[in-house]
Coordinates of N, CA and C in Angstrom, one line a residue:
M1 N 3.5 -19.7 -8.0 CA 4.5 -19.4 -7.7 C 5.1 -18.0 -6.6
K2 N 5.7 -18.1 -6.0 CA 6.0 -17.1 -5.5 C 7.7 -16.6 -5.2
K3 N 7.9 -15.1 -5.4 CA 9.0 -14.5 -5.6 C 9.9 -14.0 -4.2
Y4 N 10.8 -14.3 -3.9 CA 11.6 -13.6 -2.6 C 12.8 -13.0 -3.5
T5 N 13.0 -12.1 -2.2 CA 14.3 -11.1 -2.9 C 15.4 -11.6 -1.2
S6 N 16.8 -11.4 -1.5 CA 17.6 -11.6 -0.8 C 19.0 -10.2 -0.9
R7 N 19.3 -9.8 0.1 CA 20.5 -8.9 -0.2 C 21.6 -9.7 -0.6
Y8 N 21.8 -11.4 -0.2 CA 22.7 -12.1 -0.8 C 22.8 -12.6 -2.0
A9 N 23.4 -12.3 -2.8 CA 23.4 -12.7 -4.6 C 22.8 -14.0 -4.6
E10 N 23.6 -15.3 -4.0 CA 23.9 -16.4 -3.9 C 23.3 -16.8 -2.7
L11 N 22.4 -16.7 -1.9 CA 21.9 -17.5 -0.6 C 21.5 -18.7 -1.1
S12 N 22.0 -19.7 -0.5 CA 21.7 -21.2 -0.6 C 20.9 -21.6 0.7
F13 N 19.7 -22.9 0.1 CA 19.0 -23.4 1.5 C 18.7 -24.7 0.8
Y14 N 18.1 -25.4 1.8 CA 17.9 -27.1 1.6 C 16.3 -27.3 1.7
V15 N 16.0 -28.0 0.6 CA 14.6 -28.4 0.8 C 14.2 -29.6 0.3
N16 N 14.4 -30.7 1.5 CA 14.2 -32.3 1.5 C 15.4 -32.6 0.9
G17 N 16.3 -32.4 1.7 CA 18.0 -32.5 1.2 C 18.9 -32.0 0.1
K18 N 17.9 -31.2 -0.7 CA 18.2 -30.6 -1.9 C 18.7 -29.4 -1.6
E19 N 19.7 -29.0 -2.2 CA 20.4 -27.7 -2.7 C 19.8 -26.4 -3.3
R20 N 19.1 -25.8 -2.9 CA 18.5 -24.6 -3.8 C 19.4 -23.3 -3.4
K21 N 19.3 -22.5 -4.4 CA 20.3 -21.2 -4.9 C 19.8 -19.9 -5.3
F22 N 19.6 -18.9 -4.5 CA 19.1 -17.5 -5.0 C 20.0 -17.5 -6.3
S23 N 19.5 -16.5 -7.2 CA 20.1 -16.4 -8.3 C 20.4 -14.3 -8.4
A24 N 21.3 -13.7 -8.2 CA 21.8 -12.5 -8.3 C 20.4 -11.8 -7.3
G25 N 20.2 -12.7 -6.3 CA 19.6 -12.0 -5.0 C 17.9 -12.3 -5.2
V26 N 17.5 -13.4 -5.9 CA 16.0 -13.6 -6.7 C 15.9 -15.1 -6.5
Y27 N 14.6 -15.5 -6.0 CA 14.5 -16.5 -5.7 C 13.0 -16.7 -6.1
V28 N 12.6 -17.7 -7.2 CA 11.0 -18.0 -7.0 C 10.7 -19.5 -6.8
A29 N 10.1 -19.4 -5.7 CA 9.6 -21.0 -5.3 C 8.2 -21.2 -6.4
A30 N 8.3 -22.5 -6.4 CA 7.5 -23.3 -7.2 C 6.9 -24.1 -6.4
T31 N 7.3 -24.8 -5.4 CA 6.4 -25.9 -4.6 C 6.2 -25.4 -2.9
P32 N 4.9 -25.8 -2.3 CA 4.8 -25.4 -1.5 C 5.7 -25.9 0.1
E33 N 6.7 -26.6 -0.3 CA 7.9 -26.9 0.7 C 9.2 -25.9 0.4
E34 N 9.3 -25.4 -0.5 CA 10.3 -24.4 -0.8 C 9.7 -22.9 0.0
I35 N 8.1 -22.8 -0.4 CA 7.4 -21.6 0.2 C 8.0 -21.6 1.8
A36 N 7.8 -23.1 2.1 CA 7.7 -23.3 3.9 C 8.8 -22.7 4.2
V37 N 10.0 -23.5 3.7 CA 11.5 -22.8 4.3 C 11.7 -21.7 4.1
L38 N 11.2 -20.9 2.5 CA 11.9 -19.8 2.7 C 11.2 -18.8 3.7
N39 N 9.8 -19.0 4.1 CA 9.0 -18.2 5.1 C 9.7 -18.3 6.6
R40 N 10.6 -19.2 6.4 CA 11.3 -19.4 7.9 C 13.0 -18.6 7.9
L41 N 13.3 -18.3 6.5 CA 14.5 -17.8 6.7 C 14.5 -16.4 6.7
V42 N 15.6 -15.9 7.5 CA 15.3 -14.3 7.9 C 15.9 -13.6 6.6
D43 N 16.6 -14.3 5.9 CA 17.3 -13.0 4.7 C 16.5 -13.6 3.6
A44 N 15.2 -14.5 3.4 CA 14.7 -14.2 2.4 C 13.3 -13.5 2.9
I45 N 13.5 -12.4 1.5 CA 11.9 -11.6 2.0 C 10.8 -11.9 0.9
P46 N 9.9 -12.0 0.9 CA 8.9 -12.2 0.3 C 8.3 -11.0 -0.8
V47 N 8.3 -11.3 -2.1 CA 7.8 -10.2 -2.8 C 6.4 -10.1 -3.3
D48 N 5.7 -8.9 -3.4 CA 4.3 -8.8 -3.7 C 3.9 -9.2 -4.8
E49 N 3.6 -9.7 -5.6 CA 3.3 -10.1 -6.8 C 2.5 -8.5 -7.5
A50 N 1.6 -8.7 -6.9 CA 0.3 -7.6 -7.6 C 0.5 -6.3 -5.9
P51 N 1.0 -5.5 -6.3 CA 1.1 -4.5 -5.1 C -0.6 -3.8 -4.7
K52 N -0.8 -3.6 -3.8 CA -1.8 -2.9 -3.3 C -2.4 -1.5 -3.9
T53 N -2.7 -1.3 -4.5 CA -3.8 0.1 -5.2 C -4.1 0.8 -4.4
E54 N -3.8 1.8 -3.9 CA -4.1 3.0 -3.0 C -5.4 3.5 -3.8
E55 N -6.5 3.7 -2.9 CA -7.6 4.8 -3.4 C -7.2 6.1 -3.6
P56 N -7.6 6.3 -4.2 CA -7.3 7.9 -4.9 C -7.5 8.6 -4.1
A57 N -6.8 9.9 -3.5 CA -7.3 10.5 -2.6 C -8.2 12.0 -3.3
A58 N -8.2 11.9 -4.1 CA -9.3 12.9 -4.8 C -10.7 12.8 -4.2
K59 N -11.2 12.3 -3.8 CA -12.7 11.6 -2.9 C -12.8 12.7 -2.1
E60 N -11.5 12.6 -1.1 CA -11.8 13.9 -0.1 C -11.4 15.0 -0.4
K61 N -12.3 16.0 0.2 CA -12.5 17.2 -0.3 C -10.9 18.2 0.6
P62 N -9.9 18.8 -0.5 CA -9.1 19.5 -0.1 C -9.3 20.6 0.9
V63 N -8.4 20.6 2.0 CA -8.4 21.4 3.1 C -7.7 22.8 2.5
K64 N -8.2 23.8 2.6 CA -7.7 25.0 2.1 C -7.2 26.0 3.2
E65 N -5.1 26.0 3.2 CA -4.7 26.3 3.9 C -5.1 28.0 4.1
D66 N -5.8 28.6 2.9 CA -5.7 29.8 3.1 C -7.1 30.7 4.0
A67 N -8.1 29.5 4.2 CA -8.9 29.5 4.9 C -9.0 30.4 6.3
K68 N -9.8 31.4 6.3 CA -9.8 31.9 7.9 C -11.4 32.1 7.8
A69 N -11.1 32.2 9.4 CA -12.7 32.6 10.0 C -13.3 33.9 9.6
P70 N -14.9 33.9 9.9 CA -15.3 35.2 9.1 C -15.4 35.6 10.2
K71 N -14.9 37.1 9.7 CA -14.7 38.1 10.6 C -16.2 38.5 10.5
T72 N -16.3 38.8 12.3 CA -17.6 39.3 13.0 C -17.4 40.4 13.9
P73 N -18.1 41.4 13.5 CA -17.8 42.5 14.6 C -17.8 42.4 16.1
R74 N -16.6 43.2 16.8 CA -16.4 42.9 17.8 C -17.3 43.2 19.0
K75 N -17.6 42.9 19.8 CA -18.6 43.3 21.0 C -17.8 43.9 21.4
A76 N -18.5 44.9 22.4 CA -18.2 45.9 23.1 C -18.5 45.1 24.8
S77 N -17.2 45.8 25.4 CA -17.0 45.1 26.7 C -17.8 46.1 27.8
A78 N -18.1 45.3 28.8 CA -19.2 45.4 30.0 C -18.6 46.8 30.6
S79 N -17.4 47.5 30.5 CA -16.8 47.9 31.0 C -17.0 49.2 30.6
S80 N -17.1 49.4 28.9 CA -16.9 50.3 28.2 C -18.0 51.4 28.1
D81 N -19.5 50.9 28.9 CA -20.6 51.6 28.8 C -20.4 52.6 29.8
K82 N -19.6 52.5 30.4 CA -19.5 53.8 31.9 C -19.3 55.0 31.2

């Protein structure tokens, strides 16, 4: 079964000559024929039942914003030896 939403509370569509209707902007398709029709409707938006889980970002090393380049003594310029 696949769940669909619509911005229209009672969007109607036909499957094999029979009327189907969203209730409160939600419809749960039970047959492959309903799914095929709903996939073609612009106003029917499929809802992912199992949302993708993002990998935790804790594995990456945090970048220190306060990190500065190590200070090294300044080299004398060639003209200062004169």
